[in-house]
Coordinates of N, CA, C and O in Angstrom, one line a residue:
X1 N -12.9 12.1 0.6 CA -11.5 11.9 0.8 C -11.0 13.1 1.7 O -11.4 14.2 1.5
X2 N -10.0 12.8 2.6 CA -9.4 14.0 2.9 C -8.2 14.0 2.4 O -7.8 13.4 1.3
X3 N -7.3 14.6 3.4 CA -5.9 15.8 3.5 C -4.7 14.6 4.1 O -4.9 13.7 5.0
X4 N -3.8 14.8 3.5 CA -2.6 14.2 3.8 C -2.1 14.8 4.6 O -2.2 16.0 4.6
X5 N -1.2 14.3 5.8 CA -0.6 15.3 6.6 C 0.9 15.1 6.6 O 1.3 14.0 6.9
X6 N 1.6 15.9 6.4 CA 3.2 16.1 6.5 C 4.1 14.7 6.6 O 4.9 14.2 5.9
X7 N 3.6 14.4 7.7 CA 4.3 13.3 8.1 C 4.1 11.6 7.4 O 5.1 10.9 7.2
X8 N 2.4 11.1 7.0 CA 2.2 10.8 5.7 C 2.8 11.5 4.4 O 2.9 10.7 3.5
X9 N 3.1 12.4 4.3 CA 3.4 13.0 2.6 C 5.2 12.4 2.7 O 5.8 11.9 1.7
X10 N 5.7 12.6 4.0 CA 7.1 12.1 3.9 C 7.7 11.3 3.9 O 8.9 11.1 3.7
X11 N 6.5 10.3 4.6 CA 6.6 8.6 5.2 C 6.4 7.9 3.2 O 6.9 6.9 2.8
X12 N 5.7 8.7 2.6 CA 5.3 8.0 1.1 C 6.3 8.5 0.6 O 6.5 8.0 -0.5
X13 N 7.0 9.4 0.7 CA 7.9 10.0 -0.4 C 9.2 9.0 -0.1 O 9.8 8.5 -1.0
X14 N 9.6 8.6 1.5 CA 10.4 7.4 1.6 C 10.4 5.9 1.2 O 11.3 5.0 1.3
X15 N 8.8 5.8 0.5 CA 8.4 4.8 0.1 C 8.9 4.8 -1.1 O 9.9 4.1 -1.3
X16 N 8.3 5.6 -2.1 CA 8.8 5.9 -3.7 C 10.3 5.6 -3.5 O 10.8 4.7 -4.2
X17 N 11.3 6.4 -2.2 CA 12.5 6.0 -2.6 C 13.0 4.4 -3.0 O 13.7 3.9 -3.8
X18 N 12.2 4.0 -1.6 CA 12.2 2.6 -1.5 C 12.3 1.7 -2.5 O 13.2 0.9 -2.8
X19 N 10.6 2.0 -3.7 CA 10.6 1.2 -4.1 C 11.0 1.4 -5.6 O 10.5 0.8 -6.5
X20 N 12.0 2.4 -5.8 CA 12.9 2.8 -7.0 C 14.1 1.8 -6.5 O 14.3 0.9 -7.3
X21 N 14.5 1.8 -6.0 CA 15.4 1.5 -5.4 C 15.5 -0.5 -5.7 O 16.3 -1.2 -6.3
X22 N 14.2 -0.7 -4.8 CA 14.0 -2.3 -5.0 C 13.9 -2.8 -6.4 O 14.3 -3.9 -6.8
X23 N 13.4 -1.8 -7.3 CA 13.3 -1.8 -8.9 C 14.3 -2.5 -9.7 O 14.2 -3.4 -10.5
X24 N 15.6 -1.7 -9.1 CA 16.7 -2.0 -9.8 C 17.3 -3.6 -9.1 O 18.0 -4.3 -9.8
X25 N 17.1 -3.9 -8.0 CA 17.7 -4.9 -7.6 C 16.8 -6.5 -8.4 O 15.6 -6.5 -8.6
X26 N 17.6 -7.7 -8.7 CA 16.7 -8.5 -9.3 C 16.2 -9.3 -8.5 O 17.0 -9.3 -7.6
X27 N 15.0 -10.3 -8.3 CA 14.3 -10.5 -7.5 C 13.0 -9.8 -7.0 O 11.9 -10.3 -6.8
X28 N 13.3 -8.3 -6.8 CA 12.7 -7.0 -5.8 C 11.5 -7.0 -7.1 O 11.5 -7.7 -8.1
X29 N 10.7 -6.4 -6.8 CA 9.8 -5.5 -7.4 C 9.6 -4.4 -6.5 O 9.5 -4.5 -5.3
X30 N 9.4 -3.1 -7.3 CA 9.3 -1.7 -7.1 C 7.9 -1.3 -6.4 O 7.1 -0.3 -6.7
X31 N 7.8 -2.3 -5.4 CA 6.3 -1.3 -4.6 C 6.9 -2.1 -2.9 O 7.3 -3.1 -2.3
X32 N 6.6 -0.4 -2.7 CA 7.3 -0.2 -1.1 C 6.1 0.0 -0.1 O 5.1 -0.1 -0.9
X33 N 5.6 0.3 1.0 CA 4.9 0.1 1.8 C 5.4 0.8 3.1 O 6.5 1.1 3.3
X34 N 4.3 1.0 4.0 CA 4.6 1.9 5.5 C 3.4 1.9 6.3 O 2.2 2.2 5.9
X35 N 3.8 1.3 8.0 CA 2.9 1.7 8.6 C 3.2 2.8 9.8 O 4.0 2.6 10.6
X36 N 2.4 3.9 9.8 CA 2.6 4.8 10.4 C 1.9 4.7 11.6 O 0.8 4.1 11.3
X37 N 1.9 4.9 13.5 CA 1.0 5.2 14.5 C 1.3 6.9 14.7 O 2.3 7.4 14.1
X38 N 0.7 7.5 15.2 CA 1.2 8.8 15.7 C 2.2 9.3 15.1 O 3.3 9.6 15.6
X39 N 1.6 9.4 13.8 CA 2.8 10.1 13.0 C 4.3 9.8 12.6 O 5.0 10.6 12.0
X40 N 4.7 8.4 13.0 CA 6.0 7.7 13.0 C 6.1 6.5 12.3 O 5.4 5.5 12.7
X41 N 6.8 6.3 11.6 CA 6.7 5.3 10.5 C 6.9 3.8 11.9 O 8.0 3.3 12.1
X42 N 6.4 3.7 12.3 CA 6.7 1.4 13.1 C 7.3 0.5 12.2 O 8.1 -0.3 12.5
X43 N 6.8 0.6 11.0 CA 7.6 -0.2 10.2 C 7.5 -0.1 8.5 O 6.7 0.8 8.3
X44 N 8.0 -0.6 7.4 CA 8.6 -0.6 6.2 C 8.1 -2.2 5.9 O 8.2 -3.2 6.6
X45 N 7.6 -2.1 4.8 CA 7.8 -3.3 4.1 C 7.8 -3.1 2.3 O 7.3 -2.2 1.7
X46 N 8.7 -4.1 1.7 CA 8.7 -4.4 0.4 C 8.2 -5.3 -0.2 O 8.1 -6.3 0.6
X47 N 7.6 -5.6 -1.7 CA 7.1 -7.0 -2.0 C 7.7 -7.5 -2.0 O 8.7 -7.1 -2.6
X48 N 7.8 -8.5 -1.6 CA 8.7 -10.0 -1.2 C 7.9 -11.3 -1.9 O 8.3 -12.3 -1.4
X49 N 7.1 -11.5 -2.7 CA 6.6 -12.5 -3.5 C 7.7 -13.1 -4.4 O 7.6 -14.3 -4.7
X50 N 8.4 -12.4 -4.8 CA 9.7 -13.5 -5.9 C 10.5 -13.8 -4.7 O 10.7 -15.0 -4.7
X51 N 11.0 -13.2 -3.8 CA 12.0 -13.1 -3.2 C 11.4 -14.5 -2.3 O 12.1 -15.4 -2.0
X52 N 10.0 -14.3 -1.9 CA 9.9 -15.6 -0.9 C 9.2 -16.8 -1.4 O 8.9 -17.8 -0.8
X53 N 8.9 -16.4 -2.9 CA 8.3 -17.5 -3.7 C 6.6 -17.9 -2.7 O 6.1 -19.1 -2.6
X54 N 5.9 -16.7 -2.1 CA 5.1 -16.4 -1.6 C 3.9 -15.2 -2.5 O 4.3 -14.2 -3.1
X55 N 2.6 -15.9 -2.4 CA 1.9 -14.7 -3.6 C 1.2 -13.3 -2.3 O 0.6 -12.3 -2.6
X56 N 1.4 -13.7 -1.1 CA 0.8 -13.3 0.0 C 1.6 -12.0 0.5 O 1.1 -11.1 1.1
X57 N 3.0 -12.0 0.0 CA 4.2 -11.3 0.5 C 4.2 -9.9 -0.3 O 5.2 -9.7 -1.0
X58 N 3.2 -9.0 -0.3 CA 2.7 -8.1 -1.0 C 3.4 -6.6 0.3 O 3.1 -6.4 1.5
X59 N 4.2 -5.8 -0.5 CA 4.9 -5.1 0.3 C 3.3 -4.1 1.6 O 3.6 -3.2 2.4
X60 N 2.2 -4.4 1.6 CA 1.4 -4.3 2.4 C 1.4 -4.9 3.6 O 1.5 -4.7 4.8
X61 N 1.2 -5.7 2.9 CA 1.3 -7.5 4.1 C 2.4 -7.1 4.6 O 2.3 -7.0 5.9
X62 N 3.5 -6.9 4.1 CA 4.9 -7.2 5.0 C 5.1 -6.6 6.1 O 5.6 -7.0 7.1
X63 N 4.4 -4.5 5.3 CA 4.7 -3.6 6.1 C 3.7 -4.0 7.9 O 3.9 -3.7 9.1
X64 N 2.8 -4.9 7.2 CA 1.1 -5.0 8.4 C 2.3 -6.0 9.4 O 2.4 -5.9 10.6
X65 N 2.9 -6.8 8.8 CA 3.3 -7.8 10.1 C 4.2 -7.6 10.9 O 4.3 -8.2 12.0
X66 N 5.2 -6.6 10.4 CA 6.4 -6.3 10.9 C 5.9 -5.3 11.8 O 6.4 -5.2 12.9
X67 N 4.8 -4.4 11.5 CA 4.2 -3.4 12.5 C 3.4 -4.0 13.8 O 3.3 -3.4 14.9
X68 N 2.8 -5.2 13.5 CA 2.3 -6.1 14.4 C 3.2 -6.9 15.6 O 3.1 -7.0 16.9
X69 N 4.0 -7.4 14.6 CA 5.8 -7.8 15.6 C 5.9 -6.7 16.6 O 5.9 -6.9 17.8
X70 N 6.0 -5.3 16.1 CA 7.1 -4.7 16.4 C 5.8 -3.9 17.9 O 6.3 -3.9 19.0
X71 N 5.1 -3.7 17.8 CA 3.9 -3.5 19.0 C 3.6 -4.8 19.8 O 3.0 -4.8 20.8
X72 N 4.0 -6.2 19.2 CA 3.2 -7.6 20.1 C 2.1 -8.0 19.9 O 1.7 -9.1 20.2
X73 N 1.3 -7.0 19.2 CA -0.1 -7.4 19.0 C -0.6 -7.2 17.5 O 0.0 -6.4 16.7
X74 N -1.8 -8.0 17.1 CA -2.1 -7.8 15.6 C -3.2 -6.8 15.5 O -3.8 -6.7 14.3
X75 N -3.7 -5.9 16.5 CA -4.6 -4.8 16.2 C -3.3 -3.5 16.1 O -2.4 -3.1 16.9
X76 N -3.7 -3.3 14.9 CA -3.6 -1.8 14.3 C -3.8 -0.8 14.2 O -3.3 0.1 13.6
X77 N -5.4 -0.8 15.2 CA -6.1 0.5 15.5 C -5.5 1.5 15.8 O -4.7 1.4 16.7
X78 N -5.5 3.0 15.1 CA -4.9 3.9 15.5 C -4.0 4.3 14.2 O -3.8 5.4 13.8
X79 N -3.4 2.7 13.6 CA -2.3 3.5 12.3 C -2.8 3.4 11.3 O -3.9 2.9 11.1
X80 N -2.2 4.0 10.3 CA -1.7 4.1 9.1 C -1.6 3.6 8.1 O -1.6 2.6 8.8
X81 N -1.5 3.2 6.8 CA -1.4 1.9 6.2 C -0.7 3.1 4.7 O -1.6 3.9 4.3
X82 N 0.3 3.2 4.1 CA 0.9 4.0 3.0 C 1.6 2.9 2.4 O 2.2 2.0 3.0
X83 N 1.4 3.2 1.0 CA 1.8 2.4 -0.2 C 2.3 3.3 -1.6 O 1.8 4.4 -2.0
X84 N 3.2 2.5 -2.0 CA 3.6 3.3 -3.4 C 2.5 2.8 -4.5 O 2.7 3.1 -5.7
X85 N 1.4 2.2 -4.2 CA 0.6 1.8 -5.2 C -0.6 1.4 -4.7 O -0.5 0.4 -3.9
X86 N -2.2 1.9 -4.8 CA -3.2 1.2 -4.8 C -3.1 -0.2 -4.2 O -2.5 -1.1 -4.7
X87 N -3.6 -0.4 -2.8 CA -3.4 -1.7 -2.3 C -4.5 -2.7 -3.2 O -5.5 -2.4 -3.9
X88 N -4.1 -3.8 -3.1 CA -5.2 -5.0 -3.7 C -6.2 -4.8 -3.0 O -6.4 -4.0 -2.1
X89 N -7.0 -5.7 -3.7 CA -8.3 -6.4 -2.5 C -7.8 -7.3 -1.2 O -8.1 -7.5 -0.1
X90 N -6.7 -7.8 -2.0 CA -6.4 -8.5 -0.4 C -5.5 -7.7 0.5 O -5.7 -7.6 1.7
X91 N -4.4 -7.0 -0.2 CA -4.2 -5.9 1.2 C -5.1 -4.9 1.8 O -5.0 -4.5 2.9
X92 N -6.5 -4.4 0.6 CA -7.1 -3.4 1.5 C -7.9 -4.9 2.8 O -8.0 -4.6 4.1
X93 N -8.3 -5.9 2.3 CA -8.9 -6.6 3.8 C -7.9 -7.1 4.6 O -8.2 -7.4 5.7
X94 N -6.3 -7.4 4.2 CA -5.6 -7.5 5.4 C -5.6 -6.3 6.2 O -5.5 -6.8 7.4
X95 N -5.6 -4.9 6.3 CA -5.5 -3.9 6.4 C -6.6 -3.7 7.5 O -6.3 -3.1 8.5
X96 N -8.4 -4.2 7.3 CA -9.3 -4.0 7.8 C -9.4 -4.6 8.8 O -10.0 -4.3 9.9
X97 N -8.5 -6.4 8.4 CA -8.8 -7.3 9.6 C -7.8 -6.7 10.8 O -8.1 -6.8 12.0
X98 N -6.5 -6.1 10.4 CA -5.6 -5.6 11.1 C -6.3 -4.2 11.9 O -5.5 -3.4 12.5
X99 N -7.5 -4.0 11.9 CA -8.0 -2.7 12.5 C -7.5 -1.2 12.1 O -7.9 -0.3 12.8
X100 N -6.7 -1.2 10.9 CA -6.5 -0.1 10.3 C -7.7 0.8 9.4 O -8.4 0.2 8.5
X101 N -7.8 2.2 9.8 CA -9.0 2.5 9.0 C -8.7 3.3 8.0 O -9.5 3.6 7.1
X102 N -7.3 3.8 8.1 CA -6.8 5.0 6.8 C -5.7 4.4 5.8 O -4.6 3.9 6.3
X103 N -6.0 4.4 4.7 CA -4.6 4.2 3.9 C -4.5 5.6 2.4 O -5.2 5.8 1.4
X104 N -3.3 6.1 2.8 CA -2.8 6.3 1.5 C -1.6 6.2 0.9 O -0.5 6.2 1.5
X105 N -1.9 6.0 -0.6 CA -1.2 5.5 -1.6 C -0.7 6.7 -3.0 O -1.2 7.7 -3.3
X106 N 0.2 6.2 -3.4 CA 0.7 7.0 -4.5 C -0.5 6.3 -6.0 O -1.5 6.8 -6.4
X107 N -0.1 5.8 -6.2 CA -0.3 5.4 -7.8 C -1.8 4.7 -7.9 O -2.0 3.6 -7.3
X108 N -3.0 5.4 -8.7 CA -4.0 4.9 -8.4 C -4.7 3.8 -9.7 O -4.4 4.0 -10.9
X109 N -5.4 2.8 -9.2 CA -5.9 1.8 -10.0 C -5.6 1.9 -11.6 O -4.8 1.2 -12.2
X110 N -6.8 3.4 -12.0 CA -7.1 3.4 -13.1 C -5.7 4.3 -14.0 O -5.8 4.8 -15.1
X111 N -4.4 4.4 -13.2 CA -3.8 4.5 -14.2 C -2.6 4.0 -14.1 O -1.5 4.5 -14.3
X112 N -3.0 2.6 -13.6 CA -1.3 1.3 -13.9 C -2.1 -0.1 -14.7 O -3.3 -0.4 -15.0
X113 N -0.8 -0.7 -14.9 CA -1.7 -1.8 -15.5 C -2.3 -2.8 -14.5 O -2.0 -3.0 -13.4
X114 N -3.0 -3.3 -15.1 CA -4.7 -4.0 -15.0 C -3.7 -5.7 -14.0 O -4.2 -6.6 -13.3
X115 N -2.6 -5.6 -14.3 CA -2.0 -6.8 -13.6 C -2.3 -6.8 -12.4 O -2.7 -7.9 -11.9
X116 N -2.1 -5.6 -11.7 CA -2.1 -5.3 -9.8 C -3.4 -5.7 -9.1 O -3.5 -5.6 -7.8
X117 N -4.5 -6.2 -10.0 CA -5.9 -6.1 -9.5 C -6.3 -7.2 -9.8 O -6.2 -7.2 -11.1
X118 N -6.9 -8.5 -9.5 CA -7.7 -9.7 -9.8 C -9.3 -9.3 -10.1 O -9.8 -10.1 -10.8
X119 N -10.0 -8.3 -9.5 CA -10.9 -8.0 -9.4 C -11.0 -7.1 -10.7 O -11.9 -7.9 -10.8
X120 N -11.0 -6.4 -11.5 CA -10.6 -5.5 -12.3 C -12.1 -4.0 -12.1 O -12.1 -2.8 -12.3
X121 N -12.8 -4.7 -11.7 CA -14.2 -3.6 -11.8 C -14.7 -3.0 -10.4 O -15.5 -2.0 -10.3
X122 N -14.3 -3.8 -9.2 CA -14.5 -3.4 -8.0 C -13.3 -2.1 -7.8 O -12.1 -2.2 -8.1
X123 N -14.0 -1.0 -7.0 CA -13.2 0.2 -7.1 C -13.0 0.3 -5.9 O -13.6 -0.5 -5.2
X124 N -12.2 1.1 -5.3 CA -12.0 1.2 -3.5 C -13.2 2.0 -3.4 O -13.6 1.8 -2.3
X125 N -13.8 2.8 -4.0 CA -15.0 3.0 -3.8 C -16.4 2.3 -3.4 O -17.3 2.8 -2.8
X126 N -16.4 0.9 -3.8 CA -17.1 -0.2 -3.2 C -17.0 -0.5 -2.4 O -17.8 -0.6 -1.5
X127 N -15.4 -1.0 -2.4 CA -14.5 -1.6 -1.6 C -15.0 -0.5 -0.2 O -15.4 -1.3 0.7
X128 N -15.0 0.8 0.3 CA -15.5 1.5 1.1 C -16.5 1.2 1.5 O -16.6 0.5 2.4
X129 N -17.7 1.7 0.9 CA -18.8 1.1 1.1 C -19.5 0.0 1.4 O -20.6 -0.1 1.8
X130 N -18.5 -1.0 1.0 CA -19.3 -2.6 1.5 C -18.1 -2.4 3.2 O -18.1 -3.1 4.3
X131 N -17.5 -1.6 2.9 CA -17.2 -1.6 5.1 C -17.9 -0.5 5.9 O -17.7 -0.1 7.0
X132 N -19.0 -0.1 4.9 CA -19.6 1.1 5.4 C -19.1 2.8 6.0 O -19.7 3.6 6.7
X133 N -17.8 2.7 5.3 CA -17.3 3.8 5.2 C -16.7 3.6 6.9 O -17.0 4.4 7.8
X134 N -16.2 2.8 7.1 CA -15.3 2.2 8.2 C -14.1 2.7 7.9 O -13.5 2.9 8.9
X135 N -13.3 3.0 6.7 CA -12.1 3.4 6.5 C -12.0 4.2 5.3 O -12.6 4.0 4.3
X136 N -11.1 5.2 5.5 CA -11.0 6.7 4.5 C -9.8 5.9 3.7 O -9.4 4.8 4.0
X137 N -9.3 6.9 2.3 CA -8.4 6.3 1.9 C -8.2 7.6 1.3 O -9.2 8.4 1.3
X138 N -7.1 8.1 0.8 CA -6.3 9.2 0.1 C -5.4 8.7 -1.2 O -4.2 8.4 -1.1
X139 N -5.9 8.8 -2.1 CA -4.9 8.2 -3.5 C -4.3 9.2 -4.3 O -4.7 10.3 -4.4
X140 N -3.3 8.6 -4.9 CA -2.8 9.4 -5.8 C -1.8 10.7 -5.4 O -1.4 11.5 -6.3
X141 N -1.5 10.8 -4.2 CA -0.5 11.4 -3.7 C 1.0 11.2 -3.9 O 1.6 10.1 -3.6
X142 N 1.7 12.2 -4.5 CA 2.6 11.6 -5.0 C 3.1 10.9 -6.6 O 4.1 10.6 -7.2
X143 N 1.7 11.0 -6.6 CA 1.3 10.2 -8.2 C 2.4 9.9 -9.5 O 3.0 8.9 -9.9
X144 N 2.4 11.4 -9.9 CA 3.5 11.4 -10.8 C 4.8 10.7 -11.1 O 5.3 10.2 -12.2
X145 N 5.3 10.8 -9.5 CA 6.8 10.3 -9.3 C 7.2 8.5 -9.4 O 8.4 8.0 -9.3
X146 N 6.0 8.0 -9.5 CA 6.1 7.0 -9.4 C 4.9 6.0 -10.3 O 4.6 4.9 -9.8
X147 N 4.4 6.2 -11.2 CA 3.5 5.9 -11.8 C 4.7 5.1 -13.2 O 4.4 4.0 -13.6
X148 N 5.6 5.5 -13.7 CA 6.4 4.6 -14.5 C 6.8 3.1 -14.3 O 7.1 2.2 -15.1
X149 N 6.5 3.3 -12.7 CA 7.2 1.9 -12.0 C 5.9 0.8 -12.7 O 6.2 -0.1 -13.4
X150 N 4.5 1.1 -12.3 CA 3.4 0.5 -12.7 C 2.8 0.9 -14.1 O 1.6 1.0 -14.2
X151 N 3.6 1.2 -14.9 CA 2.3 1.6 -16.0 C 2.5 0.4 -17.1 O 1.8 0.6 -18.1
X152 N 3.3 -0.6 -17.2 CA 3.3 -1.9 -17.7 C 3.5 -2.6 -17.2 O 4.0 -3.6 -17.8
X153 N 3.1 -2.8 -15.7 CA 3.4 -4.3 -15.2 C 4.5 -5.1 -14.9 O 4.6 -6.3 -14.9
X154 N 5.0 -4.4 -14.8 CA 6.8 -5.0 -15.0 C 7.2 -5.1 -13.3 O 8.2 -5.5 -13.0
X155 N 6.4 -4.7 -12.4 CA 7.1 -4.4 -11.2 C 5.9 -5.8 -10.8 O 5.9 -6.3 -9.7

């Protein structure tokens, strides 16, 4: 694993705000998302699965499409991928097919509930190695501040 850098540590700290924020509103659930190129957030996404009655609309996904819109193109080579929570299995492979190789996240697997994961035993540690160490990941940054949101499944 490496080092977070500044502008990740502040792009995720706007996330947490985010998804405190989406918490309180009804519909929302409290996990926010960011994709960063050269250090600059391109775009924001929130989960949108109640809101769009979509199971796909995973504030990952949102953040991947709106960053895709917002460049014209669906390669992401070069950015970023920040979350207020451990991406799934299916955002970390939307993430890979989007050519993204770095993601970090606040709130890690093994300490939210077991809801956020269909897979429950595959680790991003696998998850790495079955892409052959194609993509780094940094977890748990931030950790603290936002680990209430997931520690019963409520979000």
């Amino acid at each position: 694993m490496s080092t977070v850098t500044e502008a990740e540590r502040s792009a995720l700290a706007e996330c947490i705000h985010r998804a405190r924020e989406a918490s309180d509103v009804d519909g929302k659930a409290g996990i926010s998302a960011a994709v960063l190129k050269g250090g600059v957030v391109i775009a924001w996404g929130d989960n949108q699965v109640h809101l769009d009655n979509d199971i796909t609309r995973h504030a990952e996904v949102v953040a991947m499409a709106r960053a895709t819109a917002a460049l014209d193109t669906p390669d992401l080579s070069g950015c970023t991928l920040l979350s207020t929570l451990q991406p799934c299995e299916m955002c970390l492979s939307a993430m890979r097919f989007a050519g993204i190789r770095r993601v970090v996240f606040a709130a890690t697997k093994p300490r939210v509930a077991a809801k956020y994961f269909v897979f429950p035993e595959l680790t991003i540690e696998q998850f790495e190695d079955a892409d052959k160490g194609a993509f780094e990941w940094v977890g748990g940054v931030l950790e603290a501040e936002v680990l209430d949101l997931y520690a019963e499944g409520d979000e």
